Coordinates of C-alpha atoms in Angstrom, one line a residue:
X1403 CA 0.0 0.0 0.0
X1404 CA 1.6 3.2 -1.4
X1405 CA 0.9 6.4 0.4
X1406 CA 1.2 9.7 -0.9
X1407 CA 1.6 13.4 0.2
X1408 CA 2.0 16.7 -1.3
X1409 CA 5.6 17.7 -1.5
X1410 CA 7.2 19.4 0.3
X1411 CA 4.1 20.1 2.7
X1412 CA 0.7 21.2 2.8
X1413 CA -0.8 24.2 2.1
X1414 CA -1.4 24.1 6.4
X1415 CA 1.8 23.5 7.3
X1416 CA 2.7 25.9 4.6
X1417 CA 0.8 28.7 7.1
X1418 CA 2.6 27.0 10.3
X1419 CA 6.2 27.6 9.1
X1420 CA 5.3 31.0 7.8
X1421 CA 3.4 32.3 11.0
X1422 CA 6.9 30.7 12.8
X1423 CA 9.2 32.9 10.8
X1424 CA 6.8 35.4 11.7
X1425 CA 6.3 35.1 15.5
X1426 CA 10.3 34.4 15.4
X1427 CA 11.1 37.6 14.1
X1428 CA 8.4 39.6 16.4
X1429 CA 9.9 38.0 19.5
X1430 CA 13.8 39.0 18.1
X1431 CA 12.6 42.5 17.7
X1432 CA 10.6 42.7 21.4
X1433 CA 14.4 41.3 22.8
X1434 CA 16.4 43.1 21.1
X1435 CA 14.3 46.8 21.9
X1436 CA 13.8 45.8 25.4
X1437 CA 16.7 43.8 27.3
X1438 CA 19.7 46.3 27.5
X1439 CA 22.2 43.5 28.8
X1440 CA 20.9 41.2 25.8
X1441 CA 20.9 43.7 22.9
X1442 CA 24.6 44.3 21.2
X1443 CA 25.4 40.3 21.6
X1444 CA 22.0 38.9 21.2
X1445 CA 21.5 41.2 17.9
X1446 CA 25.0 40.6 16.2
X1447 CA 24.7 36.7 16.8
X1448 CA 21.2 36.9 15.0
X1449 CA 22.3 38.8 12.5
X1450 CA 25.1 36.6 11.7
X1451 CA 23.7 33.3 12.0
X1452 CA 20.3 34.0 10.4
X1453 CA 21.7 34.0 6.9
X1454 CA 24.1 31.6 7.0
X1455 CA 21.4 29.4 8.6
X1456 CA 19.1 30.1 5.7
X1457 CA 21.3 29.8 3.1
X1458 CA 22.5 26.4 4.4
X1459 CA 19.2 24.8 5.3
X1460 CA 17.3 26.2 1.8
X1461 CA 20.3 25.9 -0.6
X1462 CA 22.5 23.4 0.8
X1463 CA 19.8 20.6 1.8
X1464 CA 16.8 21.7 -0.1
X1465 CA 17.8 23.1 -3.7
X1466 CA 20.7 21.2 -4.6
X1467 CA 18.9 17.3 -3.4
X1468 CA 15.6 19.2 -5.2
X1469 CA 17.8 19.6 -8.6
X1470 CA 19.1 16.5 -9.0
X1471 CA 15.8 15.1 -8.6
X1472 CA 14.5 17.1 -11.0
X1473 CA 16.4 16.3 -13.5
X1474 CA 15.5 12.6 -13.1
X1475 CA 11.8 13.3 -12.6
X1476 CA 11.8 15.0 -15.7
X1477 CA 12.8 11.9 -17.5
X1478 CA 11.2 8.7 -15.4
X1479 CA 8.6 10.7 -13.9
X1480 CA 9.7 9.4 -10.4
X1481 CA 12.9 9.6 -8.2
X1482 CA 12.9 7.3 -5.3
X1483 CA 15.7 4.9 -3.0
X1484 CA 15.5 2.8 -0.5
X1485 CA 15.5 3.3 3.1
X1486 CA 15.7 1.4 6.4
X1487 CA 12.9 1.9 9.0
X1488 CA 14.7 4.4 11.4
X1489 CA 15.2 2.9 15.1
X1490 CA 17.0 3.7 18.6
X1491 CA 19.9 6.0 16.8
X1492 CA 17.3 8.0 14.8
X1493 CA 15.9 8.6 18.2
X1494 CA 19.1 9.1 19.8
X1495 CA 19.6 12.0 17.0
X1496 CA 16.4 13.7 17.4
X1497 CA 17.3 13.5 21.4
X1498 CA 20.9 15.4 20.6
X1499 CA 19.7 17.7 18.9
X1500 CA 16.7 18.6 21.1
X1501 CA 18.6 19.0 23.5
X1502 CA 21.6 20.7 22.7
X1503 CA 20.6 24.3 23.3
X1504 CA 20.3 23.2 26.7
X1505 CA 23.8 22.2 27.3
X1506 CA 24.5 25.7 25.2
X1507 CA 23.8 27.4 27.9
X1508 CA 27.0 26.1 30.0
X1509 CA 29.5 26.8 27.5
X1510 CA 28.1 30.3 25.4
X1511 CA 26.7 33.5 27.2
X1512 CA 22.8 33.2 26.9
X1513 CA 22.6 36.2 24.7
X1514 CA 24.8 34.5 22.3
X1515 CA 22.4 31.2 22.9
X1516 CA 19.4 33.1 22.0
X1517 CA 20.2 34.7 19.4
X1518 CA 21.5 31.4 17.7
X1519 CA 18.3 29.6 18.4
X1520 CA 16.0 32.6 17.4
X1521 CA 18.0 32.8 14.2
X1522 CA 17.5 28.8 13.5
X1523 CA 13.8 29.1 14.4
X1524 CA 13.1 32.3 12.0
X1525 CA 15.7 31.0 9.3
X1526 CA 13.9 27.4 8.9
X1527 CA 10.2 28.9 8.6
X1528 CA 11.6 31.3 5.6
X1529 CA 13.8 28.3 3.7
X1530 CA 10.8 26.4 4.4
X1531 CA 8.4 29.2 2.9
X1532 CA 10.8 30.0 0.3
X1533 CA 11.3 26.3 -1.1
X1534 CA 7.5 25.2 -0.9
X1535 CA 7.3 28.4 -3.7
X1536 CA 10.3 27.2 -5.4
X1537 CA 8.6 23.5 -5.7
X1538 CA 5.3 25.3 -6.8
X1539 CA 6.7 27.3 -9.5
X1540 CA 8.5 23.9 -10.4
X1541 CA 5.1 22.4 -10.5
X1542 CA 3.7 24.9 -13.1
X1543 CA 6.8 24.7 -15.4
X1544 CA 6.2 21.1 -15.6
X1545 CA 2.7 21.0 -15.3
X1546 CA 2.1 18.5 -13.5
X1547 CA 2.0 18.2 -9.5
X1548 CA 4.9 16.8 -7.0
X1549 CA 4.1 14.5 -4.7
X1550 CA 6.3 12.3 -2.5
X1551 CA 5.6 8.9 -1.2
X1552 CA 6.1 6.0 1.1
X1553 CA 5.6 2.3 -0.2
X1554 CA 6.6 -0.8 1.8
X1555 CA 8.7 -3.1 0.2
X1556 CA 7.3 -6.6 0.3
X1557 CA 9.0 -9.3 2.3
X1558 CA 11.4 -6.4 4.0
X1559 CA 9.7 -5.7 7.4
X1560 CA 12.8 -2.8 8.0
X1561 CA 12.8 -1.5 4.8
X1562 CA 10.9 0.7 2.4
X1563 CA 11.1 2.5 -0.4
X1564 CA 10.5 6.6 -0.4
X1565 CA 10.5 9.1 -3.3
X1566 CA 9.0 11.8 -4.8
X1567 CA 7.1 11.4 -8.0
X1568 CA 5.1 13.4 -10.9
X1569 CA 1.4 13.0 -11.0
X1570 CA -1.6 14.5 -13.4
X1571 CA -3.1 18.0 -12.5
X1572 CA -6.5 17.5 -10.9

């Protein structure tokens, strides 16, 4: 049993990521006009990691894995590999990173803390925002509509195979 999805996301979590960059961005600018001891350290670190954090999350791991699969969507109509069923390390990475901030806070100044989060939570939300139109305006050059998927692969119990592929307008 194949299941399907739009790609990247829906038109709802579309909203979510763009009310984050949003809500981000409000909360940088109440810190950064209200907390005196906060503001020349918390507003350089934002301003230095928000772009490099955008660039790297929409260019680096969006656009670039998005191109090549273009280019083979284009001519098979579907780009897909096989994966394993993620188990304790997947949760072990998830865990890391989750909790990583917390442990910045022992080794960087909180302003410096802050503004590295705030910049990670605001540049996600507009590389998000940003690529969803990119795979849009993809869609109406081709079009067609993108839509990834998940299908089990029979026999394997651990594996499956995940893709995107091209499907007919509705």
């Amino acid at each position: 049993m194949e299941i399907t999805l739009p790609y990247p996301f829906t038109r709802v979590e579309f909203t979510i990521r763009i009310a984050s960059a949003i809500l981000g961005t409000v909360v940088f600018m109440i810190l950064a006009s209200t907390s005196q001891e906060l503001r020349p350290l918390f507003v350089l670190t934002f301003m230095a990691a928000f772009p490099i954090a955008t660039l790297m999350h929409f260019f680096f791991f969006r656009v670039i894995k998005f191109q090549r699969a273009l280019r083979v969507l284009k001519d098979k109509g579907i780009y897909s590999w096989v994966e394993r069923r993620k188990g304790w390390r997947a949760t072990l990475a998830i865990l890391a990173i989750v909790l990583s901030p917390f442990f910045a806070f022992f080794i960087l100044p909180p302003a410096v803390v802050l503004g590295l989060l705030l910049s990670v939570i605001v540049s996600v939300g507009v590389s998000d925002s940003v690529f969803y139109m990119y795979v849009r305006k993809a869609e109406e050059e081709l079009n067609c509509r993108i839509v990834k998927f998940y299908a089990p692969i029979p026999g394997e119990a651990s594996k499956y195979t995940r893709g995107i592929k091209i499907v007919e307008r509705e």
